[in-house]
Coordinates of C-alpha atoms in Angstrom, one line a residue:
M1 CA -46.0 -84.3 -13.3
A2 CA -42.8 -84.1 -11.3
E3 CA -40.8 -83.0 -14.4
T4 CA -43.0 -80.0 -15.0
S5 CA -43.8 -78.8 -11.4
A6 CA -40.2 -77.8 -10.6
P7 CA -39.9 -75.4 -13.6
L8 CA -43.3 -73.9 -12.9
G9 CA -42.4 -73.3 -9.3
T10 CA -39.1 -71.7 -10.3
L11 CA -40.9 -69.5 -12.8
F12 CA -43.3 -68.4 -10.2
A13 CA -40.5 -67.6 -7.7
D14 CA -38.6 -65.6 -10.4
R15 CA -41.7 -63.5 -11.2
L16 CA -42.4 -63.0 -7.6
K17 CA -38.9 -61.5 -7.1
V18 CA -39.5 -59.2 -10.1
G19 CA -42.8 -58.1 -8.6
L20 CA -41.3 -57.4 -5.2
L21 CA -38.6 -55.3 -6.8
A22 CA -41.1 -53.3 -8.8
V23 CA -43.3 -52.7 -5.7
A24 CA -40.3 -51.5 -3.6
L25 CA -39.1 -49.2 -6.4
V26 CA -42.5 -47.7 -7.1
G27 CA -43.1 -47.2 -3.4
L28 CA -39.8 -45.4 -2.9
V29 CA -40.1 -43.2 -6.0
T30 CA -43.7 -42.3 -5.3
G31 CA -43.1 -41.6 -1.7
L32 CA -40.2 -39.3 -2.5
C33 CA -42.5 -37.4 -5.0
L34 CA -45.1 -37.0 -2.3
L35 CA -42.4 -35.6 0.1
L36 CA -41.4 -33.1 -2.5
A37 CA -45.1 -32.2 -2.8
S38 CA -45.2 -31.5 0.9
L39 CA -47.5 -34.5 1.7
P40 CA -45.4 -36.2 4.4
D41 CA -48.2 -38.3 5.9
L42 CA -49.3 -39.7 2.6
A43 CA -45.6 -40.3 1.7
K44 CA -45.2 -42.4 4.9
L45 CA -48.1 -44.6 3.9
V46 CA -46.7 -45.1 0.4
F47 CA -43.3 -45.9 1.8
A48 CA -44.8 -48.5 4.1
A49 CA -47.0 -49.9 1.3
G50 CA -43.8 -50.6 -0.7
V51 CA -42.0 -52.2 2.3
V52 CA -44.7 -54.5 3.6
P53 CA -44.8 -57.0 0.6
V54 CA -41.0 -57.2 0.6
L55 CA -40.9 -57.7 4.3
A56 CA -43.6 -60.4 4.2
G57 CA -41.8 -62.3 1.5
L58 CA -38.6 -61.9 3.5
V59 CA -40.2 -63.3 6.7
I60 CA -41.4 -66.4 4.7
D61 CA -37.9 -67.0 3.4
I62 CA -36.5 -66.7 6.9
I63 CA -38.9 -69.2 8.3
R64 CA -38.0 -71.7 5.6
S65 CA -34.3 -71.1 6.1
L66 CA -34.6 -71.6 9.9
S67 CA -36.6 -74.8 9.3
R68 CA -33.5 -76.1 7.4
G69 CA -31.2 -75.0 10.1
E70 CA -29.8 -72.1 8.1
V71 CA -29.2 -68.6 9.5
G72 CA -28.7 -66.0 6.8
L73 CA -28.4 -62.3 6.2
D74 CA -32.1 -62.0 5.7
I75 CA -32.6 -61.7 9.4
V76 CA -30.6 -58.4 9.6
A77 CA -32.6 -57.0 6.7
A78 CA -35.9 -58.0 8.3
L79 CA -34.9 -56.4 11.6
S80 CA -33.9 -53.1 10.0
M81 CA -37.1 -52.9 8.0
S82 CA -39.3 -53.9 10.9
A83 CA -37.6 -51.5 13.4
A84 CA -37.8 -48.6 10.9
L85 CA -41.5 -49.2 10.3
V86 CA -42.3 -49.5 14.0
F87 CA -40.6 -46.3 14.9
G88 CA -41.9 -44.3 11.9
E89 CA -38.7 -44.2 9.8
T90 CA -40.5 -45.3 6.7
L91 CA -38.2 -43.7 4.2
A92 CA -35.2 -45.6 5.7
A93 CA -37.3 -48.8 5.5
A94 CA -38.2 -48.2 1.9
V95 CA -34.5 -47.8 1.0
V96 CA -33.6 -51.0 2.7
A97 CA -36.5 -52.9 1.0
L98 CA -35.4 -51.7 -2.4
M99 CA -31.8 -52.8 -1.8
Y100 CA -32.9 -56.2 -0.5
A101 CA -35.3 -56.8 -3.4
G102 CA -32.6 -55.8 -5.9
G103 CA -30.1 -58.3 -4.6
A104 CA -32.6 -61.1 -4.7
F105 CA -33.5 -60.2 -8.2
L106 CA -29.9 -60.2 -9.4
E107 CA -29.4 -63.8 -8.1
S108 CA -32.5 -65.1 -9.7
F109 CA -31.7 -63.3 -13.0
A110 CA -28.4 -65.1 -13.3
E111 CA -30.0 -68.5 -12.6
G112 CA -32.9 -67.8 -15.0
R113 CA -30.6 -66.9 -17.8
A114 CA -28.7 -70.2 -17.3
R115 CA -31.9 -72.1 -17.5
R116 CA -33.0 -70.5 -20.7
E117 CA -29.6 -71.2 -22.4
M118 CA -30.1 -74.9 -21.4
S119 CA -33.3 -75.4 -23.3
D120 CA -31.5 -76.1 -26.6
L121 CA -29.3 -78.7 -25.0
L122 CA -32.3 -80.7 -23.7
S123 CA -34.1 -80.9 -27.0
R124 CA -32.5 -84.3 -27.9
V125 CA -34.3 -86.2 -25.1
P126 CA -36.7 -88.8 -26.8
R127 CA -40.3 -88.2 -26.1
T128 CA -42.1 -90.5 -28.5
A129 CA -41.5 -93.9 -30.3
T130 CA -42.5 -95.4 -33.7
R131 CA -44.7 -98.4 -33.0
Y132 CA -46.1 -101.0 -35.4
E133 CA -49.9 -100.9 -35.2
N134 CA -52.5 -102.5 -37.4
G135 CA -50.1 -103.2 -40.2
G136 CA -48.6 -99.7 -40.2
L137 CA -46.5 -97.4 -38.1
A138 CA -47.8 -94.9 -35.5
E139 CA -46.0 -92.3 -33.4
V140 CA -46.9 -92.8 -29.7
P141 CA -45.8 -91.3 -26.4
L142 CA -43.2 -93.3 -24.5
D143 CA -45.5 -94.0 -21.6
D144 CA -47.8 -95.9 -24.0
L145 CA -45.2 -98.5 -24.8
A146 CA -45.7 -101.9 -23.1
P147 CA -43.6 -105.1 -23.1
D148 CA -43.8 -107.1 -26.3
D149 CA -44.6 -104.0 -28.4
L150 CA -42.6 -103.9 -31.7
I151 CA -41.1 -100.5 -32.5
L152 CA -38.9 -99.1 -35.3
I153 CA -35.6 -97.4 -34.4
H154 CA -34.6 -95.1 -37.2
Q155 CA -31.0 -94.4 -38.2
G156 CA -29.6 -91.9 -35.7
D157 CA -32.5 -92.3 -33.2
V158 CA -31.9 -93.0 -29.5
A159 CA -33.5 -96.3 -28.2
P160 CA -36.2 -95.0 -25.9
V161 CA -36.7 -98.2 -24.0
D162 CA -34.9 -101.5 -23.3
G163 CA -35.6 -104.3 -25.8
K164 CA -34.3 -107.0 -28.0
V165 CA -33.1 -106.7 -31.6
Q166 CA -35.7 -108.2 -34.0
S167 CA -33.8 -107.5 -37.3
D168 CA -30.9 -109.6 -38.5
A169 CA -28.4 -107.1 -36.9
A170 CA -28.2 -103.6 -35.4
M171 CA -25.2 -101.3 -35.1
L172 CA -25.4 -99.3 -31.9
D173 CA -23.3 -96.5 -30.4
Q174 CA -23.4 -97.2 -26.6
S175 CA -20.7 -94.6 -25.7
A176 CA -23.2 -92.5 -23.7
L177 CA -24.0 -95.5 -21.5
T178 CA -20.8 -97.6 -21.3
G179 CA -18.0 -95.2 -22.4
E180 CA -17.0 -97.5 -25.3
A181 CA -16.2 -95.2 -28.2
M182 CA -16.6 -97.7 -31.0
P183 CA -20.1 -98.8 -32.1
V184 CA -21.1 -102.5 -31.4
R185 CA -22.9 -104.9 -33.7
L186 CA -25.8 -106.7 -32.1
L187 CA -27.5 -109.7 -33.7
R188 CA -31.1 -110.8 -33.5
D189 CA -32.4 -111.2 -29.9
H190 CA -29.5 -109.4 -28.4
D191 CA -30.4 -106.9 -25.6
V192 CA -30.5 -103.2 -26.4
L193 CA -30.2 -100.6 -23.6
S194 CA -32.3 -97.5 -23.7
G195 CA -30.1 -94.5 -24.4
S196 CA -28.1 -96.3 -27.1
T197 CA -27.9 -94.5 -30.5
N198 CA -28.6 -96.3 -33.7
A199 CA -25.4 -95.9 -35.7
G200 CA -26.5 -98.1 -38.6
D201 CA -29.6 -98.9 -40.7
A202 CA -33.1 -98.8 -39.1
F203 CA -34.0 -101.9 -37.2
D204 CA -36.9 -103.4 -35.2
L205 CA -36.9 -103.6 -31.4
R206 CA -39.1 -105.7 -29.2
V207 CA -39.8 -103.9 -26.0
T208 CA -38.9 -105.7 -22.9
R209 CA -39.4 -103.0 -20.3
T210 CA -41.6 -100.0 -20.1
A211 CA -40.0 -96.5 -20.3
A212 CA -40.3 -96.1 -16.5
N213 CA -38.4 -99.3 -15.8
S214 CA -35.7 -99.0 -18.6
T215 CA -32.0 -98.4 -18.2
Y216 CA -32.4 -94.7 -19.1
A217 CA -35.1 -94.1 -16.5
G218 CA -33.0 -95.9 -13.9
I219 CA -30.2 -93.5 -14.5
V220 CA -32.6 -90.6 -14.2
R221 CA -33.7 -91.9 -10.8
L222 CA -30.1 -92.3 -9.8
V223 CA -29.5 -88.7 -10.8
E224 CA -32.5 -87.6 -8.6
A225 CA -31.1 -89.5 -5.6
A226 CA -27.7 -88.1 -6.1
Q227 CA -29.0 -84.5 -6.3
A228 CA -31.0 -85.1 -3.1
S229 CA -27.9 -86.3 -1.2
K230 CA -25.6 -83.6 -2.7
A231 CA -23.8 -81.5 -0.1
P232 CA -25.5 -78.0 -0.1
M233 CA -23.6 -75.1 -1.5
A234 CA -23.3 -72.3 1.0
R235 CA -23.6 -68.8 -0.4
L236 CA -20.5 -66.7 0.1
A237 CA -22.6 -64.1 1.8
D238 CA -24.1 -66.5 4.3
Q239 CA -20.7 -67.5 5.6
W240 CA -20.4 -64.0 7.1
S241 CA -24.0 -63.7 8.2
L242 CA -24.0 -65.1 11.7
L243 CA -21.1 -63.1 13.0
F244 CA -22.4 -59.9 11.4
L245 CA -25.9 -60.6 12.8
V246 CA -24.5 -60.9 16.4
V247 CA -22.4 -57.7 16.0
T248 CA -25.3 -55.7 14.6
V249 CA -27.9 -56.8 17.3
C250 CA -25.4 -56.2 20.1
L251 CA -24.5 -52.7 18.9
A252 CA -28.1 -51.7 18.3
F253 CA -29.2 -53.0 21.7
A254 CA -26.3 -51.2 23.4
A255 CA -27.1 -47.9 21.7
W256 CA -30.7 -48.1 22.9
W257 CA -29.8 -49.4 26.4
F258 CA -27.2 -46.7 27.1
T259 CA -29.0 -43.7 25.5
G260 CA -32.7 -44.7 26.0
D261 CA -33.3 -43.6 22.4
P262 CA -34.8 -46.3 20.2
I263 CA -34.1 -44.2 17.0
R264 CA -30.4 -44.8 17.5
A265 CA -31.0 -48.5 17.4
V266 CA -33.0 -48.1 14.2
A267 CA -30.2 -46.0 12.7
V268 CA -27.7 -48.8 13.6
L269 CA -29.9 -51.4 12.0
V270 CA -30.4 -49.4 8.9
V271 CA -26.7 -48.7 8.4
A272 CA -26.0 -52.3 9.3
T273 CA -28.3 -53.7 6.6
P274 CA -25.7 -55.9 4.9
C275 CA -26.0 -54.4 1.4
P276 CA -22.4 -55.1 0.5
L277 CA -23.3 -58.7 1.0
I278 CA -26.8 -58.5 -0.4
L279 CA -25.7 -56.6 -3.5
A280 CA -21.9 -56.7 -4.1
V281 CA -21.7 -60.5 -3.9
P282 CA -24.4 -61.2 -6.5
V283 CA -23.2 -58.4 -8.7
A284 CA -19.7 -59.8 -8.8
L285 CA -20.9 -63.4 -9.3
V286 CA -23.4 -62.4 -12.0
A287 CA -20.6 -60.5 -13.8
G288 CA -18.5 -63.6 -13.5
L289 CA -21.2 -65.8 -15.0
S290 CA -21.5 -63.4 -17.9
R291 CA -17.8 -63.4 -18.4
A292 CA -17.6 -67.2 -18.3
A293 CA -20.4 -67.5 -20.9
H294 CA -18.3 -65.3 -23.2
F295 CA -15.6 -68.1 -23.1
G296 CA -18.1 -70.9 -23.8
V297 CA -18.7 -71.9 -20.1
L298 CA -22.3 -71.9 -18.9
I299 CA -22.5 -71.8 -15.1
K300 CA -25.9 -72.4 -13.7
G301 CA -26.0 -69.8 -11.0
A302 CA -23.9 -67.9 -8.5
K303 CA -23.5 -70.7 -6.0
P304 CA -21.9 -73.2 -8.5
L305 CA -19.5 -70.4 -9.5
E306 CA -18.5 -69.9 -5.9
V307 CA -17.8 -73.6 -5.4
L308 CA -16.0 -73.8 -8.8
A309 CA -13.4 -71.5 -7.4
R310 CA -12.6 -73.9 -4.5
I311 CA -12.3 -77.3 -6.3
R312 CA -9.6 -79.6 -5.0
T313 CA -10.4 -82.9 -6.7
L314 CA -11.2 -83.5 -10.4
I315 CA -12.8 -86.7 -11.8
L316 CA -12.8 -87.1 -15.5
D317 CA -14.8 -89.4 -17.8
K318 CA -12.8 -90.9 -20.8
T319 CA -14.9 -91.1 -23.9
G320 CA -16.0 -87.8 -25.3
T321 CA -14.3 -85.9 -22.4
L322 CA -10.6 -86.9 -22.1
T323 CA -10.8 -88.3 -25.6
D324 CA -12.7 -86.9 -28.6
G325 CA -15.3 -89.7 -28.5
R326 CA -15.1 -90.2 -32.3
P327 CA -12.8 -92.7 -34.1
Q328 CA -9.8 -91.1 -35.8
I329 CA -7.1 -92.5 -38.1
V330 CA -3.9 -93.3 -36.2
S331 CA -1.9 -94.8 -39.0
I332 CA -2.2 -96.2 -42.6
S333 CA -0.1 -99.1 -44.0
A334 CA 0.1 -99.7 -47.7
K335 CA 1.2 -102.8 -49.6
G336 CA 3.5 -103.0 -52.7
D337 CA 3.6 -99.9 -54.8
L338 CA 0.5 -98.3 -53.3
T339 CA 0.8 -95.2 -51.1
E340 CA -1.1 -94.3 -48.0
D341 CA -3.3 -91.9 -50.0
D342 CA -4.1 -94.7 -52.5
V343 CA -5.4 -96.9 -49.7
L344 CA -7.3 -94.1 -48.0
L345 CA -8.9 -93.0 -51.3
A346 CA -10.1 -96.5 -52.2
A347 CA -11.6 -97.0 -48.7
A348 CA -13.1 -93.5 -48.4
A349 CA -14.6 -93.6 -51.9
L350 CA -16.5 -96.8 -51.1
D351 CA -17.4 -95.7 -47.6
Q352 CA -19.2 -92.7 -49.0
A353 CA -22.2 -95.1 -49.3
S354 CA -22.1 -96.1 -45.6
K355 CA -23.5 -94.3 -42.6
H356 CA -21.3 -96.3 -40.2
P357 CA -19.4 -93.9 -37.8
I358 CA -16.0 -95.5 -38.8
A359 CA -16.8 -95.2 -42.5
Q360 CA -17.8 -91.5 -42.0
A361 CA -14.5 -90.9 -40.1
I362 CA -12.5 -92.4 -43.0
V363 CA -14.3 -90.2 -45.5
A364 CA -13.7 -87.1 -43.4
A365 CA -10.0 -87.9 -43.1
A366 CA -9.7 -88.3 -46.8
L367 CA -11.5 -85.0 -47.5
A368 CA -9.2 -83.3 -44.9
R369 CA -6.2 -84.5 -46.9
G370 CA -7.7 -82.9 -50.0
L371 CA -8.4 -86.2 -51.8
V372 CA -11.0 -86.1 -54.6
L373 CA -13.3 -89.1 -54.0
P374 CA -14.9 -90.7 -57.1
A375 CA -18.5 -92.1 -56.8
P376 CA -18.6 -95.8 -56.0
E377 CA -20.6 -98.3 -57.9
N378 CA -22.2 -101.7 -57.3
M379 CA -22.1 -101.2 -53.5
V380 CA -23.1 -104.1 -51.2
E381 CA -22.9 -103.4 -47.5
T382 CA -23.0 -106.1 -44.7
A383 CA -24.2 -104.1 -41.7
G384 CA -21.5 -103.8 -39.0
E385 CA -18.9 -105.9 -41.0
G386 CA -17.9 -104.1 -44.2
M387 CA -18.7 -103.1 -47.8
A388 CA -17.8 -104.3 -51.3
G389 CA -18.1 -102.3 -54.5
T390 CA -16.3 -100.8 -57.4
V391 CA -14.1 -97.7 -57.4
N392 CA -12.7 -96.3 -60.7
G393 CA -13.5 -99.7 -62.3
R394 CA -11.6 -101.7 -59.7
A395 CA -13.2 -104.1 -57.1
V396 CA -12.7 -102.7 -53.6
V397 CA -13.6 -104.3 -50.2
V398 CA -13.4 -102.4 -47.0
G399 CA -14.2 -103.6 -43.4
G400 CA -13.2 -105.7 -40.5
I401 CA -10.3 -108.2 -40.9
A402 CA -12.6 -111.3 -41.0
F403 CA -14.9 -109.7 -43.6
V404 CA -12.1 -108.6 -45.9
D405 CA -10.2 -111.9 -45.4
A406 CA -13.1 -113.8 -47.0
H407 CA -12.6 -111.7 -50.2
V408 CA -8.8 -111.8 -50.7
E409 CA -6.1 -114.2 -51.6
G410 CA -3.6 -115.0 -48.8
A411 CA -3.7 -114.3 -45.1
I412 CA -4.1 -110.8 -43.6
P413 CA -1.3 -110.0 -41.0
D414 CA -2.1 -110.8 -37.4
T415 CA -3.1 -107.7 -35.3
D416 CA -3.0 -109.2 -31.8
A417 CA -0.1 -106.9 -30.8
L418 CA -2.2 -103.8 -31.4
A419 CA -3.0 -101.6 -28.4
A420 CA -6.3 -101.9 -26.5
G421 CA -9.1 -99.8 -27.9
V422 CA -7.8 -99.9 -31.5
V423 CA -9.8 -100.9 -34.5
V424 CA -8.3 -102.1 -37.7
V425 CA -10.0 -101.5 -41.1
A426 CA -8.7 -103.7 -43.9
V427 CA -8.7 -102.6 -47.5
A428 CA -8.5 -105.0 -50.5
I429 CA -8.3 -104.0 -54.2
E430 CA -8.9 -106.5 -57.0
G431 CA -8.9 -109.4 -54.6
R432 CA -5.6 -108.6 -52.8
I433 CA -4.9 -106.9 -49.6
A434 CA -4.0 -103.3 -50.3
G435 CA -3.4 -102.0 -46.7
Q436 CA -4.8 -101.4 -43.3
I437 CA -6.2 -98.3 -41.6
V438 CA -5.7 -98.3 -37.8
M439 CA -8.3 -96.2 -35.9
A440 CA -8.7 -95.3 -32.3
D441 CA -10.3 -92.8 -30.0
P442 CA -7.1 -90.8 -29.0
L443 CA -6.6 -88.2 -26.3
R444 CA -7.7 -84.7 -27.1
E445 CA -4.8 -82.5 -28.2
G446 CA -3.3 -80.5 -25.3
T447 CA -4.6 -82.8 -22.6
E448 CA -1.2 -82.8 -20.7
A449 CA -1.0 -79.0 -20.7
L450 CA -4.7 -78.9 -19.6
L451 CA -4.1 -81.1 -16.6
G452 CA -1.0 -79.1 -15.7
G453 CA -3.0 -75.9 -15.8
L454 CA -5.7 -77.4 -13.6
R455 CA -3.1 -78.4 -11.0
R456 CA -1.8 -74.8 -11.0
F457 CA -5.3 -73.7 -10.0
G458 CA -5.1 -75.8 -6.8
I459 CA -6.6 -79.1 -8.0
D460 CA -4.6 -81.6 -6.0
R461 CA -6.1 -84.9 -7.3
I462 CA -7.1 -85.8 -10.8
L463 CA -8.7 -89.2 -11.5
L464 CA -10.2 -91.1 -14.5
A465 CA -13.6 -92.7 -14.0
T466 CA -14.8 -94.7 -17.0
G467 CA -17.1 -97.6 -17.9
D468 CA -14.6 -98.7 -20.5
R469 CA -12.3 -101.7 -20.1
R470 CA -9.2 -101.3 -17.9
A471 CA -6.8 -102.1 -20.7
V472 CA -8.3 -99.3 -22.8
A473 CA -8.3 -96.8 -19.9
E474 CA -4.7 -97.5 -19.0
E475 CA -3.5 -97.3 -22.6
V476 CA -5.2 -93.9 -23.2
T477 CA -4.0 -92.3 -20.0
A478 CA -0.4 -93.6 -20.0
G479 CA 2.0 -90.8 -19.2
L480 CA -0.6 -88.3 -18.0
G481 CA 0.3 -88.5 -14.3
L482 CA -3.2 -89.1 -13.1
D483 CA -3.5 -89.9 -9.4
A484 CA -5.8 -92.9 -10.1
V485 CA -7.6 -94.7 -12.9
R486 CA -11.0 -96.4 -12.2
S487 CA -12.4 -98.5 -15.0
E488 CA -15.4 -100.7 -15.8
L489 CA -17.6 -98.5 -13.5
T490 CA -21.3 -98.5 -13.5
P491 CA -23.2 -95.2 -12.9
D492 CA -23.8 -96.0 -9.2
Q493 CA -20.1 -96.9 -8.8
K494 CA -19.1 -93.5 -10.2
V495 CA -21.4 -91.8 -7.7
L496 CA -19.7 -93.8 -4.9
L497 CA -16.3 -92.6 -6.2
V498 CA -17.4 -89.0 -6.1
L499 CA -18.7 -89.4 -2.5
T500 CA -15.5 -91.1 -1.4
E501 CA -13.3 -88.4 -2.8
R502 CA -15.1 -85.7 -0.9
K503 CA -12.9 -86.3 2.1
N504 CA -10.1 -84.4 0.1
G505 CA -12.2 -81.3 -0.5
P506 CA -14.8 -80.1 -3.0
V507 CA -15.1 -82.5 -6.0
M508 CA -15.6 -81.7 -9.7
M509 CA -16.8 -84.4 -12.1
V510 CA -16.6 -83.9 -15.9
G511 CA -18.5 -86.1 -18.3
D512 CA -20.7 -86.2 -21.3
G513 CA -22.6 -89.5 -21.3
V514 CA -25.9 -90.6 -19.8
N515 CA -23.9 -92.9 -17.5
D516 CA -22.1 -89.8 -16.1
A517 CA -25.3 -87.9 -15.2
P518 CA -25.7 -89.4 -11.6
A519 CA -22.0 -88.7 -10.8
L520 CA -22.4 -85.1 -12.2
A521 CA -25.4 -84.6 -10.0
A522 CA -23.6 -86.0 -6.9
A523 CA -20.4 -84.0 -7.3
D524 CA -20.0 -80.5 -5.7
I525 CA -19.6 -79.3 -9.3
G526 CA -20.7 -81.4 -12.3
V527 CA -19.4 -80.3 -15.7
A528 CA -21.0 -81.6 -18.9
M529 CA -19.7 -81.4 -22.5
G530 CA -22.8 -79.7 -23.9
A531 CA -21.8 -79.5 -27.6
R532 CA -22.2 -83.2 -28.3
G533 CA -22.9 -84.7 -24.9
A534 CA -26.1 -86.4 -23.7
A535 CA -29.0 -84.2 -22.6
A536 CA -29.2 -86.1 -19.3
S537 CA -25.6 -85.1 -18.4
A538 CA -26.2 -81.5 -19.4
E539 CA -29.3 -81.3 -17.2
A540 CA -27.7 -82.9 -14.2
A541 CA -24.5 -80.7 -14.4
D542 CA -23.8 -77.4 -12.7
V543 CA -21.6 -76.2 -15.5
V544 CA -21.9 -76.9 -19.2
L545 CA -19.1 -76.4 -21.7
L546 CA -20.9 -74.9 -24.7
V547 CA -18.1 -75.7 -27.1
D548 CA -16.6 -79.1 -27.5
H549 CA -13.2 -78.2 -25.9
L550 CA -12.2 -79.5 -22.5
D551 CA -9.7 -76.7 -22.2
R552 CA -12.6 -74.3 -21.6
L553 CA -12.3 -75.5 -18.0
L554 CA -9.2 -73.3 -17.5
P555 CA -10.7 -69.9 -18.2
G556 CA -13.9 -71.0 -16.5
I557 CA -12.1 -71.8 -13.2
E558 CA -9.9 -68.7 -13.5
I559 CA -12.9 -66.4 -13.9
A560 CA -14.6 -68.1 -11.0
I561 CA -11.6 -67.6 -8.8
G562 CA -11.4 -63.9 -9.9
A563 CA -15.1 -63.2 -9.4
R564 CA -15.0 -64.7 -5.9
R565 CA -11.9 -62.7 -5.0
I566 CA -13.6 -59.5 -6.2
A567 CA -16.7 -60.4 -4.2
L568 CA -14.6 -60.9 -1.1
E569 CA -12.9 -57.6 -1.6
S570 CA -16.2 -55.9 -1.9
V571 CA -17.5 -57.6 1.2
V572 CA -14.5 -56.7 3.4
A573 CA -14.5 -53.1 2.2
G574 CA -18.2 -52.7 2.4
I575 CA -18.6 -54.4 5.8
G576 CA -15.7 -52.3 7.2
L577 CA -17.4 -49.1 6.1
S578 CA -20.8 -50.3 7.4
I579 CA -19.3 -51.0 10.9
M580 CA -17.8 -47.5 11.0
G581 CA -21.2 -46.1 10.1
M582 CA -22.9 -48.3 12.7
I583 CA -20.6 -46.9 15.4
A584 CA -21.3 -43.3 14.2
A585 CA -25.1 -44.1 14.3
A586 CA -24.8 -45.6 17.8
L587 CA -23.0 -42.4 19.0
G588 CA -25.9 -40.2 17.6
Y589 CA -24.0 -38.8 14.6
L590 CA -26.4 -40.4 12.0
T591 CA -30.2 -40.4 11.8
P592 CA -31.9 -43.4 10.2
V593 CA -32.4 -41.6 6.9
Q594 CA -28.8 -40.3 6.9
G595 CA -27.7 -43.9 7.7
A596 CA -29.7 -45.1 4.7
V597 CA -28.1 -42.5 2.4
L598 CA -24.6 -43.4 3.7
Q599 CA -25.4 -47.1 3.1
E600 CA -26.4 -46.1 -0.5
V601 CA -23.0 -44.5 -1.0
I602 CA -21.3 -47.6 0.3
D603 CA -23.5 -49.7 -2.0
V604 CA -22.4 -47.7 -5.1
A605 CA -18.7 -48.1 -4.1
V606 CA -18.9 -51.8 -3.6
I607 CA -21.0 -52.4 -6.7
L608 CA -18.6 -50.5 -8.9
N609 CA -15.8 -52.6 -7.4
A610 CA -17.9 -55.8 -8.0
L611 CA -18.4 -54.9 -11.7
R612 CA -14.7 -55.4 -12.2
A613 CA -15.5 -59.0 -12.6
L614 CA -16.8 -58.2 -16.1
R615 CA -13.2 -57.3 -17.1
I616 CA -11.5 -60.5 -15.9
N617 CA -9.2 -61.5 -18.7
P618 CA -8.1 -65.2 -18.3
K619 CA -4.4 -65.7 -18.9
V620 CA -4.9 -69.3 -20.0

């Protein structure tokens, strides 16, 4: 139930804001029509009817904020509406109500759009399992699984619970959990962690823990705990609110005290309604969100965009983030008269019959070189070890060194000197070693330029945090100039690293695996690789890169900085004009209605300025 209640509550809040905006708009328009029809008394009632629901919702929000120790701009808006109603200035109250409801709607609109765009990313979360029942197979909800149940894990499926392999062997991609890019081969009775992806043939799994107690569920609970302890994001507008509130109340009270005219105080409050903050800030930030989405960066709301502009520390995951997350060919060696293409063609032709990720990577590399692959024959695959068959009438063996060594004459050269994280695929033709294909998970292209660009945006510290082995982490990041490399980290240790780095300023964490989700939730800004990353990381993150390119961070940050700067410009200009209007109202030069009209003019000016965020053109 906890998983569904939050979205329902959010949906109700969004609809409530739309309803309040509609009430305020209808009340103002209808009241104006009644004024034109010379029905002022009825117009006042209609104006008030449009204001009261907005004011009631505002008071509830204020009480909730004060209970959390937060003082926001809502108090100024509530004072101006209340004073205008009390002293009969209902038209001014209606204008203020419309402005306030409009600002609240704009913020919820931005967050709602981000939630809708997330729905596709979360579709990969497993909800059911295939269980053996009464001599057959049945699809059952995860909650129905119990220890000792036997389930079938299809090729490409995610293990929904922890268990033990009950087939001869299983090939699993655990990169989302451990950060290790290369799949691992597990034999019978070896432990399988929920969240691992079946990279080989279907296999049977004996359940050892219920879904609620499995590894994946534990990470989800860690995410929830991290979100609960996450430092709150202060809205840009609220940072100005307390000072503006004090100035407004003092000026309104002084105008009333020295003149004895309460209408002057009402006029001051109406002009003081912080519409440049209520409207200009969300307009600029919503425009920034739209602009960022155009570049493949989904930011989940205005507050994350504000914080993104102030990041000082960046923590990067390795597999699938700093690296591509998929094995790629580093080099090919050929024996005798054979060429690299000869070795690659033989291996790729045979590997067409395999679903192993390394085999698929070899096939993709051969096709990228324009090689025409013949159909293999007589294929026999040993799961996780290699494959034998016939290509163009010649016997070919492809696989790990130990597997191929058993099929060839003579010894295969020693590979102990190879770098950490490297996998060697041996190729034999007609019983003799033909060559070797060296594969690894290399850095993404342009990583050094990316890190340099991030530092130019004010990010002082860049760290690597990975669950991979230290030798692999250091090999991959050599020469990048990172401030620190942290390896062999568990999900809770990544969270601790994020919390420790907060002393240096706001922290951004970038990752794509299930094991990154708690750290993404704990960071001031969590960024997930949404194109191929785990659904858990996309859900926990504040920002999702919709395309599989880490360099999208640069335009995203530049747009965030630009949108925040434009919002600040709008605030400074708008508040400056409002203060001038407040002084004029206190001196008796503006009535409440005139003050409301003046505030509308100021609103138009600052909104037009805020819309410049739609035209931000990143230089990176």
